[in-house]
PDB file of C-alpha atoms in Angstrom:
ATOM      1  CA  UNK A 143       0.000   0.000   0.000  1.00 85.00           C
ATOM      2  CA  UNK A 144       2.773   2.416   0.905  1.00 87.00           C
ATOM      3  CA  UNK A 145       4.640   1.607  -2.323  1.00 89.00           C
ATOM      4  CA  UNK A 146       1.495   2.332  -4.349  1.00 87.00           C
ATOM      5  CA  UNK A 147       0.972   5.674  -2.597  1.00 87.00           C
ATOM      6  CA  UNK A 148       4.620   6.626  -3.073  1.00 90.00           C
ATOM      7  CA  UNK A 149       4.347   5.719  -6.756  1.00 92.00           C
ATOM      8  CA  UNK A 150       1.333   8.035  -7.165  1.00 92.00           C
ATOM      9  CA  UNK A 151       2.983  10.912  -5.283  1.00 90.00           C
ATOM     10  CA  UNK A 152       6.227  10.496  -7.234  1.00 92.00           C
ATOM     11  CA  UNK A 153       4.314  10.337 -10.522  1.00 93.00           C
ATOM     12  CA  UNK A 154       2.489  13.606  -9.822  1.00 93.00           C
ATOM     13  CA  UNK A 155       5.613  15.276  -8.423  1.00 92.00           C
ATOM     14  CA  UNK A 156       8.020  14.288 -11.201  1.00 91.00           C
ATOM     15  CA  UNK A 157       5.794  13.913 -14.266  1.00 92.00           C
ATOM     16  CA  UNK A 158       3.454  16.844 -13.671  1.00 93.00           C
ATOM     17  CA  UNK A 159       4.457  19.402 -11.051  1.00 93.00           C
ATOM     18  CA  UNK A 160       8.237  19.527 -11.529  1.00 93.00           C
ATOM     19  CA  UNK A 161       7.887  19.384 -15.316  1.00 93.00           C
ATOM     20  CA  UNK A 162       5.712  22.497 -15.324  1.00 93.00           C
ATOM     21  CA  UNK A 163       6.827  24.470 -12.273  1.00 92.00           C
ATOM     22  CA  UNK A 164      10.408  23.414 -11.744  1.00 89.00           C
ATOM     23  CA  UNK A 165      11.746  21.688  -8.649  1.00 88.00           C
ATOM     24  CA  UNK A 166      11.887  24.713  -6.371  1.00 88.00           C
ATOM     25  CA  UNK A 167       8.359  25.976  -6.946  1.00 89.00           C
ATOM     26  CA  UNK A 168       6.917  22.440  -7.126  1.00 89.00           C
ATOM     27  CA  UNK A 169       7.524  21.643  -3.449  1.00 90.00           C
ATOM     28  CA  UNK A 170       4.673  23.889  -2.315  1.00 92.00           C
ATOM     29  CA  UNK A 171       2.106  22.391  -4.712  1.00 94.00           C
ATOM     30  CA  UNK A 172       2.817  18.641  -4.759  1.00 93.00           C
ATOM     31  CA  UNK A 173       0.363  17.823  -1.960  1.00 93.00           C
ATOM     32  CA  UNK A 174      -2.403  19.975  -3.464  1.00 95.00           C
ATOM     33  CA  UNK A 175      -2.013  18.608  -6.994  1.00 95.00           C
ATOM     34  CA  UNK A 176      -1.630  15.001  -5.793  1.00 95.00           C
ATOM     35  CA  UNK A 177      -4.900  15.384  -3.885  1.00 95.00           C
ATOM     36  CA  UNK A 178      -6.569  16.738  -7.038  1.00 95.00           C
ATOM     37  CA  UNK A 179      -5.206  13.851  -9.137  1.00 96.00           C
ATOM     38  CA  UNK A 180      -6.179  11.068  -6.741  1.00 95.00           C
ATOM     39  CA  UNK A 181      -9.618  12.517  -5.986  1.00 95.00           C
ATOM     40  CA  UNK A 182     -10.528  12.895  -9.642  1.00 95.00           C
ATOM     41  CA  UNK A 183      -9.110   9.478 -10.596  1.00 94.00           C
ATOM     42  CA  UNK A 184     -11.121   7.749  -7.848  1.00 93.00           C
ATOM     43  CA  UNK A 185     -14.359   9.601  -8.614  1.00 93.00           C
ATOM     44  CA  UNK A 186     -13.851   8.894 -12.333  1.00 92.00           C
ATOM     45  CA  UNK A 187     -13.334   5.203 -11.623  1.00 90.00           C
ATOM     46  CA  UNK A 188     -16.738   4.867  -9.963  1.00 88.00           C
ATOM     47  CA  UNK A 189     -18.206   4.908 -13.474  1.00 83.00           C
ATOM     48  CA  UNK A 190     -16.973   1.359 -14.091  1.00 84.00           C
ATOM     49  CA  UNK A 191     -17.527  -0.109 -10.613  1.00 84.00           C
ATOM     50  CA  UNK A 192     -20.541  -2.457 -10.631  1.00 78.00           C
ATOM     51  CA  UNK A 193     -23.614  -1.131  -8.781  1.00 79.00           C
ATOM     52  CA  UNK A 194     -22.191   2.402  -8.656  1.00 78.00           C
ATOM     53  CA  UNK A 195     -22.285   2.709 -12.450  1.00 76.00           C
ATOM     54  CA  UNK A 196     -21.815   6.461 -12.694  1.00 83.00           C
ATOM     55  CA  UNK A 197     -18.699   8.542 -12.276  1.00 86.00           C
ATOM     56  CA  UNK A 198     -18.981  11.110  -9.512  1.00 87.00           C
ATOM     57  CA  UNK A 199     -17.348  13.586 -11.873  1.00 90.00           C
ATOM     58  CA  UNK A 200     -20.045  13.105 -14.515  1.00 88.00           C
ATOM     59  CA  UNK A 201     -22.359  15.101 -12.254  1.00 88.00           C
ATOM     60  CA  UNK A 202     -21.380  18.732 -12.817  1.00 91.00           C
ATOM     61  CA  UNK A 203     -21.261  19.701  -9.126  1.00 92.00           C
ATOM     62  CA  UNK A 204     -18.018  17.878  -8.342  1.00 93.00           C
ATOM     63  CA  UNK A 205     -16.067  19.201 -11.357  1.00 94.00           C
ATOM     64  CA  UNK A 206     -17.242  22.729 -10.484  1.00 95.00           C
ATOM     65  CA  UNK A 207     -15.989  22.338  -6.895  1.00 95.00           C
ATOM     66  CA  UNK A 208     -12.619  21.010  -8.101  1.00 94.00           C
ATOM     67  CA  UNK A 209     -12.288  23.815 -10.674  1.00 95.00           C
ATOM     68  CA  UNK A 210     -13.187  26.465  -8.070  1.00 95.00           C
ATOM     69  CA  UNK A 211     -10.565  25.009  -5.739  1.00 95.00           C
ATOM     70  CA  UNK A 212      -7.904  25.412  -8.440  1.00 95.00           C
ATOM     71  CA  UNK A 213      -9.299  28.852  -9.378  1.00 95.00           C
ATOM     72  CA  UNK A 214      -9.012  30.142  -5.807  1.00 95.00           C
ATOM     73  CA  UNK A 215      -5.529  28.665  -5.497  1.00 94.00           C
ATOM     74  CA  UNK A 216      -4.132  30.355  -8.591  1.00 92.00           C
ATOM     75  CA  UNK A 217      -5.847  33.675  -7.854  1.00 94.00           C
ATOM     76  CA  UNK A 218      -4.762  33.878  -4.215  1.00 95.00           C
ATOM     77  CA  UNK A 219      -1.198  32.748  -4.918  1.00 94.00           C
ATOM     78  CA  UNK A 220      -0.898  35.139  -7.865  1.00 92.00           C
ATOM     79  CA  UNK A 221      -2.181  38.069  -5.785  1.00 94.00           C
ATOM     80  CA  UNK A 222       0.011  37.035  -2.852  1.00 94.00           C
ATOM     81  CA  UNK A 223       3.119  37.050  -5.045  1.00 92.00           C
ATOM     82  CA  UNK A 224       2.457  40.153  -7.170  1.00 91.00           C
ATOM     83  CA  UNK A 225      -0.082  42.115  -5.129  1.00 92.00           C
ATOM     84  CA  UNK A 226      -3.548  42.777  -6.555  1.00 92.00           C
ATOM     85  CA  UNK A 227      -2.430  45.511  -8.959  1.00 91.00           C
ATOM     86  CA  UNK A 228       0.648  43.598 -10.081  1.00 90.00           C
ATOM     87  CA  UNK A 229      -1.361  40.420 -10.647  1.00 91.00           C
ATOM     88  CA  UNK A 230      -4.016  42.228 -12.680  1.00 90.00           C
ATOM     89  CA  UNK A 231      -1.315  43.988 -14.703  1.00 89.00           C
ATOM     90  CA  UNK A 232       0.580  40.753 -15.372  1.00 87.00           C
ATOM     91  CA  UNK A 233      -2.618  38.875 -16.268  1.00 87.00           C
ATOM     92  CA  UNK A 234      -4.525  41.478 -18.265  1.00 88.00           C
ATOM     93  CA  UNK A 235      -1.789  43.566 -19.891  1.00 88.00           C
ATOM     94  CA  UNK A 236       0.850  41.331 -21.491  1.00 84.00           C
ATOM     95  CA  UNK A 237       4.130  43.213 -22.035  1.00 84.00           C
ATOM     96  CA  UNK A 238       5.402  44.126 -25.468  1.00 84.00           C
ATOM     97  CA  UNK A 239       1.986  44.846 -26.975  1.00 86.00           C
ATOM     98  CA  UNK A 240       1.231  48.232 -28.584  1.00 89.00           C
ATOM     99  CA  UNK A 241      -1.154  50.103 -26.252  1.00 86.00           C
ATOM    100  CA  UNK A 242      -4.109  50.366 -28.693  1.00 89.00           C
ATOM    101  CA  UNK A 243      -4.194  46.561 -28.904  1.00 90.00           C
ATOM    102  CA  UNK A 244      -4.972  46.428 -25.161  1.00 90.00           C
ATOM    103  CA  UNK A 245      -8.532  47.586 -25.957  1.00 92.00           C
ATOM    104  CA  UNK A 246      -9.036  44.253 -27.713  1.00 92.00           C
ATOM    105  CA  UNK A 247      -6.621  42.062 -25.768  1.00 91.00           C
ATOM    106  CA  UNK A 248      -7.496  42.985 -22.170  1.00 92.00           C
ATOM    107  CA  UNK A 249     -11.159  41.847 -22.318  1.00 93.00           C
ATOM    108  CA  UNK A 250     -10.031  38.581 -23.911  1.00 93.00           C
ATOM    109  CA  UNK A 251      -7.401  38.062 -21.205  1.00 91.00           C
ATOM    110  CA  UNK A 252      -9.990  38.895 -18.525  1.00 94.00           C
ATOM    111  CA  UNK A 253     -12.376  36.255 -19.896  1.00 94.00           C
ATOM    112  CA  UNK A 254      -9.566  33.736 -20.167  1.00 92.00           C
ATOM    113  CA  UNK A 255      -8.183  34.205 -16.643  1.00 90.00           C
ATOM    114  CA  UNK A 256     -11.381  34.770 -14.683  1.00 92.00           C
ATOM    115  CA  UNK A 257     -14.059  32.833 -16.607  1.00 93.00           C
ATOM    116  CA  UNK A 258     -12.769  30.391 -19.210  1.00 92.00           C
ATOM    117  CA  UNK A 259     -10.046  28.638 -17.200  1.00 92.00           C
ATOM    118  CA  UNK A 260     -12.301  27.402 -14.400  1.00 92.00           C
ATOM    119  CA  UNK A 261     -15.249  26.812 -16.752  1.00 94.00           C
ATOM    120  CA  UNK A 262     -13.245  24.701 -19.182  1.00 93.00           C
ATOM    121  CA  UNK A 263     -11.659  22.706 -16.364  1.00 93.00           C
ATOM    122  CA  UNK A 264     -15.092  21.738 -15.046  1.00 94.00           C
ATOM    123  CA  UNK A 265     -16.810  21.234 -18.400  1.00 93.00           C
ATOM    124  CA  UNK A 266     -13.996  19.178 -19.950  1.00 93.00           C
ATOM    125  CA  UNK A 267     -13.985  16.751 -17.055  1.00 92.00           C
ATOM    126  CA  UNK A 268     -17.771  16.410 -16.794  1.00 92.00           C
ATOM    127  CA  UNK A 269     -18.324  16.095 -20.553  1.00 92.00           C
ATOM    128  CA  UNK A 270     -15.724  13.348 -20.961  1.00 90.00           C
ATOM    129  CA  UNK A 271     -17.107  11.336 -18.070  1.00 90.00           C
ATOM    130  CA  UNK A 272     -20.735  11.789 -19.193  1.00 90.00           C
ATOM    131  CA  UNK A 273     -19.914  10.660 -22.738  1.00 88.00           C
ATOM    132  CA  UNK A 274     -18.106   7.572 -21.456  1.00 85.00           C
ATOM    133  CA  UNK A 275     -21.040   6.728 -19.207  1.00 85.00           C
ATOM    134  CA  UNK A 276     -23.479   7.095 -22.107  1.00 88.00           C
ATOM    135  CA  UNK A 277     -21.395   4.763 -24.281  1.00 87.00           C
ATOM    136  CA  UNK A 278     -21.426   2.090 -21.595  1.00 86.00           C
ATOM    137  CA  UNK A 279     -25.175   2.473 -21.062  1.00 86.00           C
ATOM    138  CA  UNK A 280     -25.819   2.159 -24.812  1.00 89.00           C
ATOM    139  CA  UNK A 281     -23.653  -0.942 -25.202  1.00 90.00           C
ATOM    140  CA  UNK A 282     -25.065  -2.838 -22.254  1.00 88.00           C
ATOM    141  CA  UNK A 283     -28.654  -1.747 -22.965  1.00 89.00           C
ATOM    142  CA  UNK A 284     -28.231  -3.044 -26.516  1.00 90.00           C
ATOM    143  CA  UNK A 285     -26.827  -6.283 -25.099  1.00 89.00           C
ATOM    144  CA  UNK A 286     -29.864  -6.698 -22.878  1.00 89.00           C
ATOM    145  CA  UNK A 287     -32.228  -5.943 -25.771  1.00 89.00           C
ATOM    146  CA  UNK A 288     -30.576  -8.366 -28.183  1.00 89.00           C
ATOM    147  CA  UNK A 289     -30.359 -11.114 -25.547  1.00 86.00           C
ATOM    148  CA  UNK A 290     -33.883 -10.928 -24.116  1.00 86.00           C
ATOM    149  CA  UNK A 291     -36.074  -9.079 -26.640  1.00 84.00           C
ATOM    150  CA  UNK A 292     -34.682  -9.760 -30.113  1.00 83.00           C
ATOM    151  CA  UNK A 293     -35.694 -12.779 -32.124  1.00 82.00           C
ATOM    152  CA  UNK A 294     -33.963 -14.943 -34.665  1.00 84.00           C
ATOM    153  CA  UNK A 295     -30.647 -13.893 -36.125  1.00 85.00           C
ATOM    154  CA  UNK A 296     -30.692 -10.554 -34.245  1.00 85.00           C
ATOM    155  CA  UNK A 297     -29.738 -12.431 -31.069  1.00 84.00           C
ATOM    156  CA  UNK A 298     -26.296 -12.842 -32.619  1.00 85.00           C
ATOM    157  CA  UNK A 299     -25.646  -9.143 -32.063  1.00 88.00           C
ATOM    158  CA  UNK A 300     -25.558  -9.869 -28.318  1.00 89.00           C
ATOM    159  CA  UNK A 301     -21.952 -11.026 -28.654  1.00 90.00           C
ATOM    160  CA  UNK A 302     -20.948  -7.872 -30.557  1.00 91.00           C
ATOM    161  CA  UNK A 303     -22.583  -5.413 -28.157  1.00 91.00           C
ATOM    162  CA  UNK A 304     -21.337  -7.278 -25.077  1.00 92.00           C
ATOM    163  CA  UNK A 305     -17.748  -7.376 -26.417  1.00 93.00           C
ATOM    164  CA  UNK A 306     -18.033  -3.676 -27.290  1.00 91.00           C
ATOM    165  CA  UNK A 307     -19.279  -2.967 -23.769  1.00 89.00           C
ATOM    166  CA  UNK A 308     -16.256  -4.735 -22.266  1.00 91.00           C
ATOM    167  CA  UNK A 309     -13.905  -2.868 -24.625  1.00 92.00           C
ATOM    168  CA  UNK A 310     -15.494   0.481 -23.756  1.00 90.00           C
ATOM    169  CA  UNK A 311     -15.252  -0.372 -20.046  1.00 89.00           C
ATOM    170  CA  UNK A 312     -11.496  -0.838 -20.411  1.00 91.00           C
ATOM    171  CA  UNK A 313     -11.324   2.353 -22.461  1.00 91.00           C
ATOM    172  CA  UNK A 314     -13.315   4.171 -19.761  1.00 90.00           C
ATOM    173  CA  UNK A 315     -10.721   3.135 -17.155  1.00 91.00           C
ATOM    174  CA  UNK A 316      -8.029   4.659 -19.384  1.00 93.00           C
ATOM    175  CA  UNK A 317     -10.110   7.831 -19.860  1.00 92.00           C
ATOM    176  CA  UNK A 318     -10.686   8.083 -16.088  1.00 92.00           C
ATOM    177  CA  UNK A 319      -6.938   8.184 -15.462  1.00 93.00           C
ATOM    178  CA  UNK A 320      -6.273  10.399 -18.476  1.00 94.00           C
ATOM    179  CA  UNK A 321      -8.842  12.995 -17.359  1.00 94.00           C
ATOM    180  CA  UNK A 322      -7.329  13.079 -13.860  1.00 95.00           C
ATOM    181  CA  UNK A 323      -3.935  13.658 -15.491  1.00 95.00           C
ATOM    182  CA  UNK A 324      -5.253  16.397 -17.818  1.00 95.00           C
ATOM    183  CA  UNK A 325      -7.091  18.201 -15.004  1.00 96.00           C
ATOM    184  CA  UNK A 326      -3.988  18.083 -12.796  1.00 96.00           C
ATOM    185  CA  UNK A 327      -1.597  19.226 -15.509  1.00 96.00           C
ATOM    186  CA  UNK A 328      -3.864  22.145 -16.470  1.00 95.00           C
ATOM    187  CA  UNK A 329      -4.166  23.088 -12.801  1.00 95.00           C
ATOM    188  CA  UNK A 330      -0.372  23.156 -12.520  1.00 95.00           C
ATOM    189  CA  UNK A 331      -0.121  25.262 -15.681  1.00 94.00           C
ATOM    190  CA  UNK A 332      -2.692  27.789 -14.419  1.00 94.00           C
ATOM    191  CA  UNK A 333      -1.010  28.101 -11.023  1.00 94.00           C
ATOM    192  CA  UNK A 334       2.386  28.484 -12.672  1.00 92.00           C
ATOM    193  CA  UNK A 335       1.053  31.179 -15.035  1.00 90.00           C
ATOM    194  CA  UNK A 336      -0.302  33.151 -12.078  1.00 90.00           C
ATOM    195  CA  UNK A 337       3.149  33.117 -10.447  1.00 89.00           C
ATOM    196  CA  UNK A 338       5.134  34.118 -13.530  1.00 84.00           C
ATOM    197  CA  UNK A 339       6.266  37.715 -13.797  1.00 75.00           C
ATOM    198  CA  UNK A 340       5.445  37.868 -17.505  1.00 64.00           C
ATOM    199  CA  UNK A 341       3.287  35.599 -19.673  1.00 53.00           C
TER     200      UNK A 341
END
């Protein structure tokens, strides 16, 4: 058990946090981002556990909470490092841009930093888990129909839909881990961007 936990922590630390933030900055965020990764992976996995049958992250409330957690982290740490004015300047007014362009660029940057980042984190996770759940429901519902309701040669499709259901279940396990990875890596990127002096 300890070896498995150490493997997960080392994976998040080395493959995600240190790759994006560097070793020095990563130390502060390893625990936070490991918690995000493990929580999302476990809630995603409930979609393929018999009798649970739905991923906790396919209900929009949980992805919103996770995205808000990341959102508050990158806002507070960015403001703590740069001060409110410095953070807003660094986020909304990228250096090296001719000043008339700011009339177009600043509203776009505002939407990106304060609306789109948390919204896309939540929606990407929920949409991927909902679509996977729907695929599994369709495959196993078709299997039940062909096995119990269909007549004649249509019963032969039972094998195809059941095999497809098993294949999509394995694929859903892969997607569950991949979505936890994507959410965690984007969280690390957003936090790192809020701490950079220029971006």
